[in-house]
Short mmCIF file of C-alpha atoms in Angstrom, two decimals:
data_model
loop_
_atom_site.label_atom_id
_atom_site.label_comp_id
_atom_site.label_asym_id
_atom_site.label_seq_id
_atom_site.Cartn_x
_atom_site.Cartn_y
_atom_site.Cartn_z
CA ASP A 777 0.04 -0.05 -0.06
CA ILE A 778 0.99 3.64 -0.82
CA GLN A 779 1.79 5.49 2.56
CA MET A 780 0.97 9.12 2.72
CA THR A 781 2.82 11.42 5.08
CA GLN A 782 1.87 14.96 5.83
CA SER A 783 3.79 17.73 7.47
CA PRO A 784 3.34 19.41 9.80
CA SER A 785 0.56 17.76 11.64
CA SER A 786 -0.52 21.06 13.04
CA LEU A 787 0.25 24.91 12.69
CA SER A 788 -0.86 28.10 13.91
CA ALA A 789 -1.21 31.04 11.54
CA SER A 790 -2.82 34.48 11.26
CA VAL A 791 -5.31 35.82 8.85
CA GLY A 792 -3.37 37.07 5.96
CA ASP A 793 -0.53 34.67 6.32
CA ARG A 794 0.89 32.33 3.65
CA VAL A 795 0.45 28.65 4.58
CA THR A 796 2.42 25.53 3.06
CA ILE A 797 1.55 22.05 3.79
CA THR A 798 3.68 19.20 2.47
CA CYS A 799 2.51 15.55 1.57
CA ARG A 800 5.08 12.77 0.74
CA ALA A 801 4.28 9.42 -0.93
CA SER A 802 5.97 6.33 -0.31
CA GLN A 803 6.38 5.42 -4.11
CA ASN A 804 5.95 7.67 -7.33
CA ILE A 805 2.27 8.44 -7.72
CA LYS A 806 2.91 10.89 -10.75
CA SER A 807 0.24 13.64 -10.37
CA HIS A 808 -2.41 11.51 -8.66
CA LEU A 809 -2.69 13.49 -5.60
CA ASN A 810 -5.87 15.30 -4.05
CA TRP A 811 -6.30 17.80 -1.42
CA TYR A 812 -9.38 17.97 1.04
CA GLN A 813 -10.47 20.49 3.67
CA GLN A 814 -12.45 19.38 6.60
CA GLN A 815 -14.01 22.12 8.95
CA PRO A 816 -14.88 20.92 12.30
CA GLY A 817 -18.07 18.94 12.34
CA LYS A 818 -18.36 18.67 8.69
CA ALA A 819 -17.70 16.54 5.76
CA PRO A 820 -14.53 16.77 3.89
CA LYS A 821 -14.46 18.94 0.68
CA LEU A 822 -12.25 18.49 -2.32
CA LEU A 823 -10.01 21.49 -2.91
CA ILE A 824 -7.47 20.26 -5.37
CA TYR A 825 -7.43 17.23 -7.76
CA ALA A 826 -4.50 15.92 -10.05
CA ALA A 827 -1.91 17.68 -7.69
CA SER A 828 -2.69 21.25 -9.10
CA SER A 829 -6.22 21.54 -10.64
CA LEU A 830 -8.53 23.68 -8.62
CA GLN A 831 -12.01 22.12 -8.10
CA GLY A 832 -14.88 24.16 -9.10
CA GLY A 833 -16.04 26.86 -6.79
CA VAL A 834 -12.65 26.76 -4.56
CA PRO A 835 -11.02 30.15 -4.09
CA SER A 836 -7.99 30.97 -6.10
CA ARG A 837 -5.98 31.48 -2.79
CA PHE A 838 -5.63 27.68 -2.67
CA SER A 839 -3.02 26.13 -5.07
CA GLY A 840 -1.42 22.67 -5.33
CA SER A 841 1.99 21.67 -6.81
CA GLY A 842 4.36 18.73 -7.19
CA SER A 843 4.57 15.37 -8.75
CA GLY A 844 6.20 12.10 -8.03
CA THR A 845 6.54 11.85 -4.31
CA THR A 846 6.39 15.26 -2.95
CA PHE A 847 3.41 17.74 -3.10
CA THR A 848 2.34 20.91 -1.39
CA LEU A 849 -0.65 22.86 -0.59
CA THR A 850 -0.35 26.42 -0.37
CA ILE A 851 -2.92 29.12 0.98
CA SER A 852 -1.78 32.39 -0.33
CA ARG A 853 -3.63 34.63 2.31
CA LEU A 854 -5.40 32.84 5.10
CA GLN A 855 -8.97 33.86 5.64
CA PRO A 856 -10.98 32.97 8.77
CA GLU A 857 -12.92 30.26 7.16
CA ASP A 858 -9.77 28.19 6.24
CA PHE A 859 -9.21 27.35 9.68
CA ALA A 860 -9.75 23.77 9.50
CA THR A 861 -7.71 20.40 8.83
CA TYR A 862 -6.45 19.54 5.60
CA TYR A 863 -5.71 15.94 4.04
CA CYS A 864 -4.01 14.80 1.14
CA GLN A 865 -5.03 11.47 -0.68
CA GLN A 866 -3.43 9.49 -3.43
CA SER A 867 -5.55 8.50 -6.35
CA HIS A 868 -2.91 6.44 -8.02
CA GLY A 869 -4.32 2.95 -7.02
CA THR A 870 -6.37 0.98 -4.63
CA PRO A 871 -6.47 0.92 -1.66
CA LEU A 872 -6.71 4.74 -1.69
CA THR A 873 -4.82 6.26 1.17
CA PHE A 874 -5.03 9.56 2.94
CA GLY A 875 -2.15 11.61 4.95
CA GLY A 876 -2.57 11.81 8.52
CA GLY A 877 -3.94 15.68 8.26
CA THR A 878 -2.76 19.19 9.06
CA LYS A 879 -4.81 21.06 11.56
CA VAL A 880 -4.37 24.86 10.84
CA ASP A 881 -5.53 26.97 13.78
CA ILE A 882 -5.48 30.51 14.82
CA LYS A 883 -2.38 32.14 16.10
CA VAL B 553 -25.33 17.08 -6.42
CA GLN B 554 -26.94 15.60 -3.20
CA VAL B 555 -25.53 12.67 -1.29
CA ALA B 556 -27.13 11.34 1.93
CA GLU B 557 -26.19 8.35 4.22
CA SER B 558 -28.47 6.42 6.44
CA GLY B 559 -28.42 3.22 8.42
CA GLY B 560 -25.92 3.95 11.14
CA GLY B 561 -26.52 3.07 14.93
CA VAL B 562 -25.19 0.97 17.58
CA VAL B 563 -24.31 -2.68 17.05
CA GLN B 564 -22.67 -5.30 19.26
CA PRO B 565 -19.10 -6.74 18.32
CA GLY B 566 -19.83 -9.54 15.71
CA GLY B 567 -22.88 -8.04 14.47
CA SER B 568 -23.97 -6.74 11.13
CA LEU B 569 -25.24 -3.43 9.79
CA ARG B 570 -26.14 -2.12 6.41
CA LEU B 571 -25.52 1.60 5.33
CA SER B 572 -27.32 3.17 2.40
CA CYS B 573 -26.44 6.30 0.29
CA ALA B 574 -29.10 7.98 -1.59
CA THR B 575 -28.02 10.44 -4.26
CA SER B 576 -29.61 12.93 -6.64
CA GLY B 577 -28.65 15.53 -8.92
CA PHE B 578 -26.46 13.85 -11.23
CA THR B 579 -26.34 10.68 -13.64
CA PHE B 580 -25.60 8.17 -11.00
CA SER B 581 -24.81 5.12 -13.42
CA ILE B 582 -21.74 6.92 -14.81
CA TYR B 583 -20.01 7.61 -11.62
CA ALA B 584 -18.02 5.58 -9.12
CA MET B 585 -19.15 5.71 -5.52
CA HIS B 586 -16.91 5.57 -2.47
CA TRP B 587 -17.38 4.83 1.32
CA ALA B 588 -14.84 6.42 3.75
CA ARG B 589 -14.82 6.49 7.43
CA GLN B 590 -13.43 8.77 10.44
CA ALA B 591 -12.94 7.19 13.85
CA PRO B 592 -13.71 9.72 16.62
CA GLY B 593 -10.90 12.31 16.75
CA LYS B 594 -9.00 10.50 14.00
CA GLY B 595 -8.13 11.12 10.30
CA LEU B 596 -9.79 9.91 7.37
CA GLU B 597 -9.76 6.11 6.13
CA TRP B 598 -10.75 5.07 2.81
CA VAL B 599 -13.08 1.93 2.85
CA SER B 600 -14.35 1.03 -0.52
CA VAL B 601 -15.36 1.86 -4.05
CA ILE B 602 -17.72 0.51 -6.70
CA LEU B 603 -16.89 1.56 -10.20
CA TYR B 604 -19.62 2.89 -12.71
CA GLY B 605 -22.14 0.74 -14.48
CA ASP B 606 -24.21 -2.37 -13.34
CA GLY B 607 -21.45 -4.60 -12.63
CA GLY B 608 -18.95 -2.19 -11.48
CA ASP B 609 -15.42 -3.39 -10.26
CA LYS B 610 -15.31 -3.21 -6.42
CA TYR B 611 -12.13 -2.49 -4.23
CA TYR B 612 -11.77 -2.63 -0.45
CA GLY B 613 -9.33 -1.30 2.21
CA ASP B 614 -7.24 -3.90 3.90
CA SER B 615 -8.93 -3.26 7.25
CA VAL B 616 -12.49 -4.32 5.88
CA LYS B 617 -11.65 -6.72 2.95
CA GLY B 618 -13.58 -9.92 3.56
CA ARG B 619 -16.09 -8.41 6.06
CA PHE B 620 -17.67 -5.38 4.05
CA THR B 621 -19.47 -5.61 0.72
CA ILE B 622 -20.34 -2.63 -1.44
CA SER B 623 -23.11 -2.72 -3.88
CA ARG B 624 -25.19 -0.33 -6.08
CA ASP B 625 -28.82 -0.06 -7.52
CA ASN B 626 -28.74 2.18 -10.43
CA SER B 627 -32.43 2.12 -10.68
CA LYS B 628 -32.48 3.78 -7.09
CA ASN B 629 -29.54 5.90 -7.53
CA THR B 630 -28.36 4.33 -4.24
CA VAL B 631 -25.16 2.63 -3.04
CA TYR B 632 -24.99 0.23 -0.08
CA LEU B 633 -22.29 -0.99 2.44
CA GLN B 634 -23.03 -4.24 3.97
CA MET B 635 -21.00 -4.70 7.18
CA GLU B 636 -20.53 -8.06 8.82
CA ARG B 637 -18.48 -9.38 11.83
CA LEU B 638 -18.01 -5.70 13.05
CA ARG B 639 -15.48 -4.81 15.53
CA PRO B 640 -14.95 -1.99 18.02
CA ASP B 641 -12.39 -0.45 15.74
CA ASP B 642 -15.13 -0.05 13.15
CA THR B 643 -16.63 2.59 15.14
CA ALA B 644 -16.70 5.76 13.02
CA VAL B 645 -18.70 8.21 11.01
CA TYR B 646 -19.09 6.61 7.65
CA TYR B 647 -19.23 9.06 4.57
CA CYS B 648 -20.53 8.26 1.15
CA ALA B 649 -18.88 9.96 -1.73
CA ARG B 650 -19.25 10.55 -5.36
CA GLY B 651 -16.28 9.54 -7.49
CA SER B 652 -14.66 10.96 -10.46
CA GLY B 653 -12.66 7.96 -10.69
CA TYR B 654 -10.59 7.82 -7.49
CA ASP B 655 -11.39 11.44 -6.78
CA LEU B 656 -13.92 12.04 -4.05
CA ASP B 657 -15.69 15.07 -5.30
CA SER B 658 -19.01 15.27 -3.37
CA TRP B 659 -19.51 13.98 0.18
CA GLY B 660 -22.46 13.21 2.30
CA GLN B 661 -22.67 14.44 5.83
CA GLY B 662 -21.86 11.03 7.22
CA THR B 663 -23.55 8.45 9.49
CA LEU B 664 -22.21 7.18 12.85
CA VAL B 665 -21.67 3.59 13.40
CA THR B 666 -21.05 2.53 17.08
CA VAL B 667 -19.77 -1.05 17.63
CA SER B 668 -19.98 -1.64 21.54
CA SER B 669 -21.59 -4.07 23.95
#
């Protein structure tokens, strides 16, 4: 199975900050990487698919990059509604696997 | 796109439960459908997928293989998860999600399954 490792596991940031989250795969997954946002008590929401494609309706302050084994999610200017937990997920093959999550909270 | 899970509840270890996921707002038969779960206070775990069509291929996570069965009824726009030989570590919120292949692009609000004596 492909292991997904996210870092950091948590971070504190202020509104307006630039935030970067890293996800590493245990083997080459090309660009088969998705990012999800989960706000407290809510279902996850797809933000980025295929490593860098923005899902419809997602603000342009979210961006994704990377290929192979290392990927990043960047939030260019953090907004109050962005305080949440973010997960990466490999879509290269089954069993699909998620990273452990990165919780972004208010500094 | 609407996705709504039902069927959760409390079940004893070793018991069975069937979850349902009713959908609307899209052409159900041409999409994959996934189940994922989240144990209390933990991260997301993928459970299963059934690919598009009437006899869609099915795949499972290692921890549920042989105990859970996914199925779909395209006439009812519904996907099911039959769970057998339930264990306490199956306790979680179970989410149903539409799949654009292996991208989970629309999620339901989840249904809680508690396995406890």
